[in-house]
Protein backbone atom coordinates (compact mmCIF):
# COMPACT_ATOMS: atom_id res chain seq x y z
CA UNK A 1 0.00 0.00 0.00
CA UNK A 2 1.03 3.63 0.42
CA UNK A 3 0.52 4.66 -3.19
CA UNK A 4 -1.07 8.10 -3.29
CA UNK A 5 -3.31 9.06 -6.20
CA UNK A 6 -4.15 12.74 -6.70
CA UNK A 7 -7.11 14.40 -8.38
CA UNK A 8 -5.45 14.42 -11.83
CA UNK A 9 -5.17 10.63 -11.66
CA UNK A 10 -8.74 10.30 -10.38
CA UNK A 11 -9.89 12.17 -13.50
CA UNK A 12 -8.19 9.44 -15.57
CA UNK A 13 -9.95 6.64 -13.66
CA UNK A 14 -13.48 8.04 -13.20
CA UNK A 15 -15.81 9.78 -15.66
CA UNK A 16 -17.43 11.87 -12.88
CA UNK A 17 -16.87 15.63 -12.81
CA UNK A 18 -18.00 18.58 -10.70
CA UNK A 19 -20.44 18.74 -9.04
CA UNK A 20 -20.73 14.96 -8.89
CA UNK A 21 -17.13 13.87 -8.36
CA UNK A 22 -17.10 12.98 -4.66
CA UNK A 23 -13.53 11.79 -4.06
CA UNK A 24 -10.60 14.23 -3.85
CA UNK A 25 -7.59 12.01 -3.21
CA UNK A 26 -6.55 8.41 -2.73
CA UNK A 27 -4.34 8.00 0.32
CA UNK A 28 -3.66 4.29 0.09
CA UNK A 29 -4.13 1.57 -2.46
CA UNK A 30 -3.60 -2.19 -2.54
CA UNK A 31 -4.09 -3.56 -6.04
CA UNK A 32 -7.37 -5.47 -6.36
CA UNK A 33 -7.90 -5.55 -2.60
CA UNK A 34 -8.27 -2.26 -0.75
CA UNK A 35 -8.39 1.50 -1.25
CA UNK A 36 -8.52 4.51 1.08
CA UNK A 37 -9.85 7.80 -0.27
CA UNK A 38 -10.91 11.18 1.08
CA UNK A 39 -13.51 13.80 0.30
CA UNK A 40 -13.08 17.23 1.87
CA UNK A 41 -16.51 18.51 2.81
CA UNK A 42 -16.83 22.28 2.33
CA UNK A 43 -19.74 24.61 2.91
CA UNK A 44 -19.59 25.38 -0.84
CA UNK A 45 -20.92 21.92 -1.79
CA UNK A 46 -24.03 22.54 -3.94
CA UNK A 47 -26.21 20.09 -1.97
CA UNK A 48 -25.89 22.15 1.22
CA UNK A 49 -28.14 24.87 -0.26
CA UNK A 50 -31.15 22.65 0.27
CA UNK A 51 -29.95 19.99 2.74
CA UNK A 52 -30.54 21.67 5.17
CA UNK A 53 -30.50 25.49 5.16
CA UNK A 54 -29.14 26.66 8.51
CA UNK A 55 -28.08 23.13 9.54
CA UNK A 56 -26.10 21.65 6.61
CA UNK A 57 -25.74 17.84 6.57
CA UNK A 58 -24.26 15.78 3.73
CA UNK A 59 -27.00 13.54 2.32
CA UNK A 60 -26.51 9.86 3.14
CA UNK A 61 -26.93 8.85 -0.48
CA UNK A 62 -23.98 11.08 -1.40
CA UNK A 63 -21.85 9.48 1.33
CA UNK A 64 -22.70 6.12 -0.26
CA UNK A 65 -21.88 7.53 -3.72
CA UNK A 66 -18.54 8.89 -2.48
CA UNK A 67 -17.64 5.43 -1.19
CA UNK A 68 -18.78 3.84 -4.46
CA UNK A 69 -16.64 6.25 -6.50
CA UNK A 70 -13.63 5.45 -4.32
CA UNK A 71 -14.24 1.76 -4.99
CA UNK A 72 -14.54 2.61 -8.68
CA UNK A 73 -10.97 3.91 -8.70
CA UNK A 74 -9.84 0.58 -7.26
CA UNK A 75 -11.76 -1.41 -9.86
CA UNK A 76 -10.91 0.67 -12.93
CA UNK A 77 -7.28 1.51 -12.17
CA UNK A 78 -5.73 -1.34 -14.13
CA UNK A 79 -8.57 -2.25 -16.49
CA UNK A 80 -7.40 -2.18 -20.11
CA UNK A 81 -9.23 0.45 -22.20
CA UNK A 82 -10.82 1.87 -19.02
CA UNK A 83 -11.89 4.98 -20.94
CA UNK A 84 -14.31 2.67 -22.77
CA UNK A 85 -15.80 1.26 -19.53
CA UNK A 86 -18.15 2.37 -16.80
CA UNK A 87 -18.84 0.87 -13.42
CA UNK A 88 -22.51 0.52 -12.60
CA UNK A 89 -23.73 0.12 -9.08
CA UNK A 90 -25.79 -3.08 -9.05
CA UNK A 91 -26.76 -3.09 -5.39
CA UNK A 92 -26.21 -1.69 -1.92
CA UNK A 93 -26.88 -3.76 1.18
CA UNK A 94 -26.75 -3.11 4.91
CA UNK A 95 -26.25 0.64 4.60
CA UNK A 96 -26.04 2.32 8.00
CA UNK A 97 -25.48 5.93 8.96
CA UNK A 98 -24.06 6.56 12.41
CA UNK A 99 -23.25 10.29 12.56
CA UNK A 100 -23.91 13.33 10.36
CA UNK A 101 -21.23 14.65 8.02
CA UNK A 102 -21.06 18.46 8.01
CA UNK A 103 -19.00 21.25 6.40
CA UNK A 104 -15.40 21.20 7.58
CA UNK A 105 -15.29 17.41 7.91
CA UNK A 106 -12.92 15.22 5.96
CA UNK A 107 -14.66 12.02 4.92
CA UNK A 108 -12.22 9.10 4.86
CA UNK A 109 -13.50 6.10 2.91
CA UNK A 110 -12.12 2.58 3.09
CA UNK A 111 -13.29 0.01 0.54
CA UNK A 112 -12.25 -3.64 0.55
CA UNK A 113 -12.99 -6.21 -2.13
CA UNK A 114 -14.82 -9.20 -0.65
CA UNK A 115 -15.53 -11.12 -3.87
CA UNK A 116 -14.84 -10.83 -7.60
CA UNK A 117 -16.61 -12.99 -10.15
CA UNK A 118 -16.54 -12.32 -13.88
CA UNK A 119 -17.66 -8.69 -14.35
CA UNK A 120 -19.14 -8.39 -10.85
CA UNK A 121 -17.42 -7.23 -7.68
CA UNK A 122 -18.56 -7.13 -4.06
CA UNK A 123 -17.01 -4.61 -1.67
CA UNK A 124 -17.41 -3.60 1.94
CA UNK A 125 -17.21 0.13 2.53
CA UNK A 126 -16.77 2.22 5.65
CA UNK A 127 -16.62 6.01 6.01
CA UNK A 128 -15.01 7.87 8.89
CA UNK A 129 -14.65 11.43 10.18
CA UNK A 130 -11.86 11.88 12.75
CA UNK A 131 -11.56 8.09 13.12
CA UNK A 132 -15.25 7.78 14.05
CA UNK A 133 -17.33 5.62 11.74
CA UNK A 134 -20.10 7.67 10.14
CA UNK A 135 -21.41 5.16 7.57
CA UNK A 136 -20.99 1.65 6.21
CA UNK A 137 -22.42 -0.41 3.37
CA UNK A 138 -21.85 -3.42 1.15
CA UNK A 139 -21.68 -2.82 -2.61
CA UNK A 140 -22.23 -4.90 -5.71
CA UNK A 141 -20.83 -3.38 -8.92
CA UNK A 142 -20.42 -4.40 -12.52
CA UNK A 143 -18.13 -3.16 -15.28
CA UNK A 144 -19.90 -2.41 -18.57
CA UNK A 145 -18.64 -1.42 -22.00
CA UNK A 146 -19.79 2.03 -23.09
CA UNK A 147 -20.26 0.62 -26.62
CA UNK A 148 -22.80 -1.90 -25.25
CA UNK A 149 -24.78 0.94 -23.71
CA UNK A 150 -24.68 2.93 -26.95
CA UNK A 151 -25.82 -0.12 -29.00
CA UNK A 152 -28.67 -0.68 -26.56
CA UNK A 153 -29.69 2.99 -26.85
CA UNK A 154 -29.56 2.82 -30.66
CA UNK A 155 -32.13 -0.02 -30.62
CA UNK A 156 -34.71 2.15 -28.84
Tab-separated table of C-alpha atoms in Angstrom, residues 22-115:
chain	number	residue	atom	x	y	z
A	22	UNK	CA	-17.097	12.983	-4.664
A	23	UNK	CA	-13.527	11.788	-4.060
A	24	UNK	CA	-10.599	14.227	-3.854
A	25	UNK	CA	-7.593	12.011	-3.213
A	26	UNK	CA	-6.550	8.413	-2.730
A	27	UNK	CA	-4.335	7.997	0.324
A	28	UNK	CA	-3.659	4.288	0.089
A	29	UNK	CA	-4.133	1.570	-2.459
A	30	UNK	CA	-3.597	-2.195	-2.543
A	31	UNK	CA	-4.090	-3.563	-6.044
A	32	UNK	CA	-7.370	-5.472	-6.363
A	33	UNK	CA	-7.905	-5.553	-2.599
A	34	UNK	CA	-8.266	-2.261	-0.752
A	35	UNK	CA	-8.388	1.500	-1.250
A	36	UNK	CA	-8.521	4.510	1.082
A	37	UNK	CA	-9.855	7.798	-0.273
A	38	UNK	CA	-10.906	11.181	1.083
A	39	UNK	CA	-13.514	13.801	0.297
A	40	UNK	CA	-13.076	17.228	1.867
A	41	UNK	CA	-16.514	18.515	2.809
A	42	UNK	CA	-16.835	22.275	2.329
A	43	UNK	CA	-19.738	24.610	2.908
A	44	UNK	CA	-19.590	25.377	-0.840
A	45	UNK	CA	-20.924	21.924	-1.791
A	46	UNK	CA	-24.034	22.540	-3.936
A	47	UNK	CA	-26.208	20.093	-1.968
A	48	UNK	CA	-25.890	22.153	1.224
A	49	UNK	CA	-28.139	24.872	-0.264
A	50	UNK	CA	-31.148	22.645	0.265
A	51	UNK	CA	-29.948	19.990	2.743
A	52	UNK	CA	-30.545	21.674	5.166
A	53	UNK	CA	-30.502	25.495	5.160
A	54	UNK	CA	-29.140	26.656	8.505
A	55	UNK	CA	-28.075	23.134	9.537
A	56	UNK	CA	-26.098	21.648	6.613
A	57	UNK	CA	-25.741	17.843	6.565
A	58	UNK	CA	-24.258	15.776	3.728
A	59	UNK	CA	-27.005	13.536	2.320
A	60	UNK	CA	-26.513	9.860	3.145
A	61	UNK	CA	-26.933	8.847	-0.481
A	62	UNK	CA	-23.980	11.075	-1.397
A	63	UNK	CA	-21.851	9.484	1.328
A	64	UNK	CA	-22.696	6.125	-0.262
A	65	UNK	CA	-21.885	7.530	-3.717
A	66	UNK	CA	-18.540	8.892	-2.480
A	67	UNK	CA	-17.640	5.431	-1.187
A	68	UNK	CA	-18.784	3.843	-4.463
A	69	UNK	CA	-16.637	6.250	-6.501
A	70	UNK	CA	-13.631	5.445	-4.321
A	71	UNK	CA	-14.237	1.762	-4.995
A	72	UNK	CA	-14.537	2.606	-8.683
A	73	UNK	CA	-10.970	3.913	-8.705
A	74	UNK	CA	-9.836	0.583	-7.261
A	75	UNK	CA	-11.762	-1.412	-9.857
A	76	UNK	CA	-10.909	0.666	-12.933
A	77	UNK	CA	-7.282	1.508	-12.169
A	78	UNK	CA	-5.731	-1.341	-14.126
A	79	UNK	CA	-8.571	-2.246	-16.486
A	80	UNK	CA	-7.397	-2.183	-20.111
A	81	UNK	CA	-9.229	0.452	-22.198
A	82	UNK	CA	-10.822	1.865	-19.024
A	83	UNK	CA	-11.886	4.982	-20.936
A	84	UNK	CA	-14.309	2.667	-22.768
A	85	UNK	CA	-15.796	1.262	-19.535
A	86	UNK	CA	-18.154	2.368	-16.799
A	87	UNK	CA	-18.838	0.872	-13.421
A	88	UNK	CA	-22.507	0.519	-12.602
A	89	UNK	CA	-23.732	0.117	-9.082
A	90	UNK	CA	-25.790	-3.077	-9.052
A	91	UNK	CA	-26.757	-3.093	-5.390
A	92	UNK	CA	-26.211	-1.686	-1.921
A	93	UNK	CA	-26.876	-3.758	1.181
A	94	UNK	CA	-26.751	-3.113	4.910
A	95	UNK	CA	-26.246	0.645	4.596
A	96	UNK	CA	-26.040	2.324	7.996
A	97	UNK	CA	-25.480	5.932	8.962
A	98	UNK	CA	-24.063	6.564	12.412
A	99	UNK	CA	-23.254	10.290	12.561
A	100	UNK	CA	-23.911	13.328	10.364
A	101	UNK	CA	-21.232	14.650	8.022
A	102	UNK	CA	-21.056	18.459	8.013
A	103	UNK	CA	-19.005	21.252	6.402
A	104	UNK	CA	-15.403	21.202	7.580
A	105	UNK	CA	-15.293	17.414	7.909
A	106	UNK	CA	-12.921	15.223	5.955
A	107	UNK	CA	-14.663	12.024	4.924
A	108	UNK	CA	-12.222	9.104	4.861
A	109	UNK	CA	-13.503	6.101	2.908
A	110	UNK	CA	-12.119	2.576	3.088
A	111	UNK	CA	-13.288	0.007	0.538
A	112	UNK	CA	-12.247	-3.637	0.549
A	113	UNK	CA	-12.990	-6.212	-2.127
A	114	UNK	CA	-14.822	-9.198	-0.648
A	115	UNK	CA	-15.529	-11.117	-3.868
